[in-house]
Amino acid sequence: MSLWVDKHRPKDLMKLDFHKDQALRLKNLVQQSDFPHLLVYGPSGAGKKTRIMCLLRELYGSGAERLRQETMHFTTPSNKKIEIMTVSSNYHIEVNPTDVGIHDRVVIMDLVKNVAQTHQIDSSGQREFKVVILNEVDDLTKDAQHALRRTMEKYVATCRLILIANSISRVIPAIRSRCLTIRVPAPTENEIATVLHTVCKKEGLSLPSELAMRIAKCADRNLRRALLMCEACKVQKYPFTSDQKVPEPDWQQFIREIASMILTEQSPKKLGEVRQKLYELIIHGIPPDMIFSGLLCELVRNCDMSMKCQVANHAAEYEHRMRLGNKPIFHLEAFVAKFMAIYKKFVEESLGDAF
Amino acid sequence: MQAFLKTGKLSVTDKPSTSGTKTTKKKPPAPWVEKYRPKTIDDIVDQGEVVQVLRECLSGGDLPHLLFYGPPGTGKTSAILAAARQLFGDITRDRVLELNASDERGIQVIRDKVKSFAQLTVSNTRPDGRPCPPYKLVILDEADSMTTAAQAALRRTMERETRTTRFCLICNYVSRIIPPITSRCSKFRFKPLAKENVIKRLQEVCVAEGVDVGDGEVLHQAVHTCDGDLRRALTALQCCQRLLGKVTADGLIEVTGLVPEKLVDEYLKVKNYNELEQFVAKFLMDAYSASQLLEQLSATVVNAGHLTNKQKCDISEKVAVCSHRLLDGGSEFMQLTDLGCTIIMANNNP
């Protein structure tokens, strides 16, 4: 038994639930004789991968769905052996180059070269190119992105790239200008609710519309999360009731707890406790930038305008430093300490005014 | 056995048909940028003096070492490629070495590849007996991304092989080329293209491709979104045509990844933190790019009539800081919130 997210994933471009006119355009694109490199970007859970898999199916037929996993080995110029997992079919190969950290350039150059140098033997029945899908292009190093730009032009005859990114801010313009960029906005809450309804209908369950709406609200416009939440709800309690509790991701609750800890007391002792908690979050693999934005959202709730600005200013500054440095905990802690200082001063001043 | 022979036979009869389909298969169409690259130097839009000099060379004069610089999409590469084709005709391939940033161009390549290419002597006739200039051409595209060491390695080679080789360096920022090289070349600045000329050129391409662009409105939009960069404008037009089947102003904005003006204005008019939070969340969910927003915002802020100089100052400074942080990989949410706060403060205290 698979999760609903996988089980009810649309397999055909025409069966997608939202952005239908975009799907139609993609379909037209496939039918034209030239297929450009694509750069698909949008927030997570917006359906980027689903669209790409549909597109591949449209290009190659159902053969693109027979997937196998392989581990590939590469050697860096400094003779370091690296290995990386790939998912591939006869027609495409998908890889996540950021898995190997700073050696992503080697992976990109070797992998694309490998794929591009093997021609389709008999291309009469099918496309003359293969597809390489690269995930998380926005997190690639600048080196790797520059390598990509050369590879893209060189092997255009035998291979097409589909790049997936969360945002194109960090993709260099040279790559952007070589691709057809496709923006996939997140689904609206109503769209999510509709999808939840159809999935539940397929599963033979009845879903009250208030509950659907609430799940959609909690899911932060992320369809994948919404479906997972819905399934979790079903495990918790079925038949559904409209006032049922919607389970939140526990890291969000955890961040909220941390925020309330910070707000109750501002002292070095508390800072130590907060540090423990932050460590726990990091150990569980929550990305530090999500912790940062979560904390900011929670902390600014009961501040006045000028303080909010100060806090946001410092948050942005520390977050930037976190990117440059390599130990997120320092910068998270620095931000917490800074906030405590600002907040304490504010509280003392307002108390002083009262007396 | 029977079946084996039979299949053998079948495959024999199959063969011609497959090869037949193969020959009839048409090549994928080239990008418009390549398709409509100027064939002769007279096709180059604007850039009078450069064309003048190149024309002089074509009519028998000597070609100096060249250094072309200017913003992207103004025809630097096109100019030299067209000139090379006119100079050498069908032996262009033997006489021209083109290296761009995507090729390996460390000091080693300059020493080995470029030097050995430069040392070859060439005759002043073509294989078929017609005359041609007795030199070769090395084109170093995007020369500003060459390392200083590699540029330094080029100095002596340039001088020693003048008899047989001319160099043409192309770059966006002339300041990144070391002075000894610039002093060896005659420099040409490529100006950003005039709006009317870009529009004229785009119109020609559209007519040739059979694309309906209606009145000038859409083309104006194209030029506006690409400020003077002809290549970007052409690519945008082609993408739009390919994706939507027609070219519209909205389509152009979509394919170039621009942020709609409405959103920029909205961001600039945010009043309180709640509004800002909502705006940022929505903005990111719709997958617009924050760095693009900053770029457009700075243009809007500078020209905005309703802001005082102090406000403009504050906002612009923050835009610069945030854009720097974004480039370093800072999270878009944080930076947009930070900038938003500055905008709110600026709006509240004129």
mmCIF file of C-alpha atoms in Angstrom, chain A residues 25-26 28-29 32-36 41-43 105 121-124 126 128 142 146 149-150 153-154 160 166-170 176-186 220-221 289 292-293 296-297 300-301 305-306 308-309 312-317 319-320 323-324, chain B residues 18 21-22 25-30 100-104 142 232 235 238-245 254-257 271-274 277 281-282 284-292 318 324-335 337-338 341-342 344-345 348:
data_model
loop_
_atom_site.group_PDB
_atom_site.id
_atom_site.type_symbol
_atom_site.label_atom_id
_atom_site.label_comp_id
_atom_site.label_asym_id
_atom_site.label_seq_id
_atom_site.Cartn_x
_atom_site.Cartn_y
_atom_site.Cartn_z
ATOM 1 C CA ARG A 25 0.805 24.741 -23.325
ATOM 2 C CA LEU A 26 3.269 22.087 -22.226
ATOM 3 C CA ASN A 28 1.671 21.764 -27.326
ATOM 4 C CA LEU A 29 5.331 22.226 -26.633
ATOM 5 C CA GLN A 32 6.520 20.783 -31.690
ATOM 6 C CA SER A 33 9.648 19.417 -33.270
ATOM 7 C CA ASP A 34 12.090 21.240 -31.061
ATOM 8 C CA PHE A 35 12.013 20.802 -27.346
ATOM 9 C CA PRO A 36 13.990 23.390 -25.396
ATOM 10 C CA TYR A 41 10.543 26.644 -10.589
ATOM 11 C CA GLY A 42 8.041 27.030 -7.805
ATOM 12 C CA PRO A 43 7.648 26.471 -4.061
ATOM 13 C CA ARG A 105 30.504 20.267 -10.797
ATOM 14 C CA ILE A 121 20.420 3.444 -31.509
ATOM 15 C CA ASP A 122 17.248 3.516 -33.475
ATOM 16 C CA SER A 123 15.655 6.859 -33.082
ATOM 17 C CA SER A 124 13.028 6.379 -35.749
ATOM 18 C CA GLN A 126 11.169 8.034 -30.631
ATOM 19 C CA GLU A 128 16.542 11.642 -30.667
ATOM 20 C CA LYS A 142 28.453 28.833 -8.903
ATOM 21 C CA HIS A 146 28.919 27.772 -15.044
ATOM 22 C CA ARG A 149 26.026 26.536 -19.187
ATOM 23 C CA ARG A 150 28.750 25.108 -21.358
ATOM 24 C CA GLU A 153 25.039 24.217 -25.458
ATOM 25 C CA LYS A 154 27.513 21.544 -26.346
ATOM 26 C CA ARG A 160 17.888 18.020 -22.963
ATOM 27 C CA ASN A 166 12.562 26.496 -5.746
ATOM 28 C CA SER A 167 13.382 30.000 -6.788
ATOM 29 C CA ILE A 168 15.347 31.427 -9.658
ATOM 30 C CA SER A 169 16.981 34.157 -7.621
ATOM 31 C CA ARG A 170 20.027 31.998 -7.164
ATOM 32 C CA ARG A 176 18.007 31.375 -17.178
ATOM 33 C CA SER A 177 18.436 32.817 -20.638
ATOM 34 C CA ARG A 178 19.210 29.423 -22.125
ATOM 35 C CA CYS A 179 16.098 27.724 -20.801
ATOM 36 C CA LEU A 180 12.432 28.072 -21.258
ATOM 37 C CA THR A 181 11.440 29.071 -17.751
ATOM 38 C CA ILE A 182 8.208 27.678 -16.393
ATOM 39 C CA ARG A 183 6.769 29.133 -13.234
ATOM 40 C CA VAL A 184 4.644 26.804 -11.146
ATOM 41 C CA PRO A 185 2.819 28.810 -8.472
ATOM 42 C CA ALA A 186 1.569 26.998 -5.390
ATOM 43 C CA ASP A 220 0.681 26.401 3.861
ATOM 44 C CA ARG A 221 -0.330 26.011 0.207
ATOM 45 C CA ASP A 289 16.649 28.555 7.327
ATOM 46 C CA PHE A 292 15.028 30.959 11.270
ATOM 47 C CA SER A 293 11.914 32.031 9.406
ATOM 48 C CA LEU A 296 10.990 35.266 13.172
ATOM 49 C CA CYS A 297 7.291 34.725 12.467
ATOM 50 C CA VAL A 300 7.476 39.346 16.107
ATOM 51 C CA ARG A 301 3.884 38.604 17.039
ATOM 52 C CA MET A 305 6.175 48.301 14.712
ATOM 53 C CA SER A 306 9.601 49.810 15.280
ATOM 54 C CA LYS A 308 9.415 44.453 14.469
ATOM 55 C CA CYS A 309 11.595 46.319 12.018
ATOM 56 C CA ALA A 312 13.483 41.661 11.009
ATOM 57 C CA ASN A 313 16.601 43.627 10.220
ATOM 58 C CA HIS A 314 18.715 41.564 12.589
ATOM 59 C CA ALA A 315 17.139 38.304 11.452
ATOM 60 C CA ALA A 316 18.056 39.057 7.855
ATOM 61 C CA GLU A 317 21.569 39.976 8.873
ATOM 62 C CA GLU A 319 20.584 34.613 8.358
ATOM 63 C CA HIS A 320 22.937 36.007 5.751
ATOM 64 C CA ARG A 323 24.776 31.200 4.803
ATOM 65 C CA LEU A 324 28.348 32.338 4.676
ATOM 66 C CA THR B 18 13.807 2.984 -41.418
ATOM 67 C CA THR B 21 12.468 7.883 -42.426
ATOM 68 C CA LYS B 22 15.777 8.897 -41.021
ATOM 69 C CA LYS B 25 13.556 13.668 -40.541
ATOM 70 C CA LYS B 26 14.055 17.374 -40.388
ATOM 71 C CA LYS B 27 16.608 19.030 -38.202
ATOM 72 C CA PRO B 28 15.206 20.814 -35.185
ATOM 73 C CA PRO B 29 14.874 24.498 -36.025
ATOM 74 C CA ALA B 30 17.670 26.713 -34.793
ATOM 75 C CA ASN B 100 34.621 31.444 -25.110
ATOM 76 C CA ALA B 101 34.210 31.325 -21.368
ATOM 77 C CA SER B 102 32.689 27.879 -21.504
ATOM 78 C CA ASP B 103 35.906 26.447 -22.966
ATOM 79 C CA GLU B 104 38.812 25.700 -20.740
ATOM 80 C CA GLU B 142 33.980 36.783 -22.816
ATOM 81 C CA ARG B 232 17.381 38.687 -24.865
ATOM 82 C CA THR B 235 14.953 34.800 -27.090
ATOM 83 C CA GLN B 238 10.806 32.935 -29.420
ATOM 84 C CA CYS B 239 10.037 31.419 -26.030
ATOM 85 C CA CYS B 240 6.754 33.242 -25.956
ATOM 86 C CA GLN B 241 5.875 32.061 -29.448
ATOM 87 C CA ARG B 242 6.841 28.506 -28.597
ATOM 88 C CA LEU B 243 4.981 28.328 -25.309
ATOM 89 C CA LEU B 244 1.832 30.280 -26.072
ATOM 90 C CA GLY B 245 1.642 29.998 -29.838
ATOM 91 C CA GLU B 254 5.858 35.579 -18.022
ATOM 92 C CA VAL B 255 8.681 34.047 -20.073
ATOM 93 C CA THR B 256 11.253 36.611 -19.026
ATOM 94 C CA GLY B 257 10.418 35.974 -15.372
ATOM 95 C CA LYS B 271 1.654 50.006 5.338
ATOM 96 C CA ASN B 272 2.063 47.638 8.248
ATOM 97 C CA TYR B 273 3.777 44.449 9.222
ATOM 98 C CA ASN B 274 0.759 42.188 8.796
ATOM 99 C CA GLU B 277 3.874 39.322 5.976
ATOM 100 C CA ALA B 281 4.131 34.868 1.701
ATOM 101 C CA LYS B 282 1.929 35.288 -1.354
ATOM 102 C CA LEU B 284 6.958 33.607 -2.692
ATOM 103 C CA MET B 285 4.121 31.129 -3.108
ATOM 104 C CA ASP B 286 3.532 32.480 -6.578
ATOM 105 C CA ALA B 287 7.169 31.666 -7.252
ATOM 106 C CA TYR B 288 8.294 35.089 -8.360
ATOM 107 C CA SER B 289 11.959 35.816 -7.999
ATOM 108 C CA ALA B 290 13.042 38.127 -5.204
ATOM 109 C CA SER B 291 16.182 39.327 -6.944
ATOM 110 C CA GLN B 292 14.083 40.307 -9.940
ATOM 111 C CA LYS B 318 18.502 48.743 1.778
ATOM 112 C CA HIS B 324 23.995 41.535 -1.884
ATOM 113 C CA ARG B 325 22.701 39.144 0.742
ATOM 114 C CA LEU B 326 20.462 37.396 -1.758
ATOM 115 C CA LEU B 327 23.421 36.851 -4.041
ATOM 116 C CA ASP B 328 25.258 35.243 -1.157
ATOM 117 C CA GLY B 329 22.355 32.861 -0.819
ATOM 118 C CA GLY B 330 20.299 34.465 1.913
ATOM 119 C CA SER B 331 16.700 33.344 2.188
ATOM 120 C CA GLU B 332 14.249 35.347 0.127
ATOM 121 C CA PHE B 333 11.681 35.474 2.898
ATOM 122 C CA MET B 334 14.078 37.135 5.338
ATOM 123 C CA GLN B 335 15.434 39.664 2.912
ATOM 124 C CA THR B 337 10.742 41.098 5.108
ATOM 125 C CA ASP B 338 13.731 43.189 6.073
ATOM 126 C CA CYS B 341 10.247 46.938 7.081
ATOM 127 C CA THR B 342 12.517 49.650 5.761
ATOM 128 C CA ILE B 344 7.232 50.799 5.905
ATOM 129 C CA MET B 345 9.438 52.971 8.087
ATOM 130 C CA ASN B 348 5.648 56.407 7.783
#
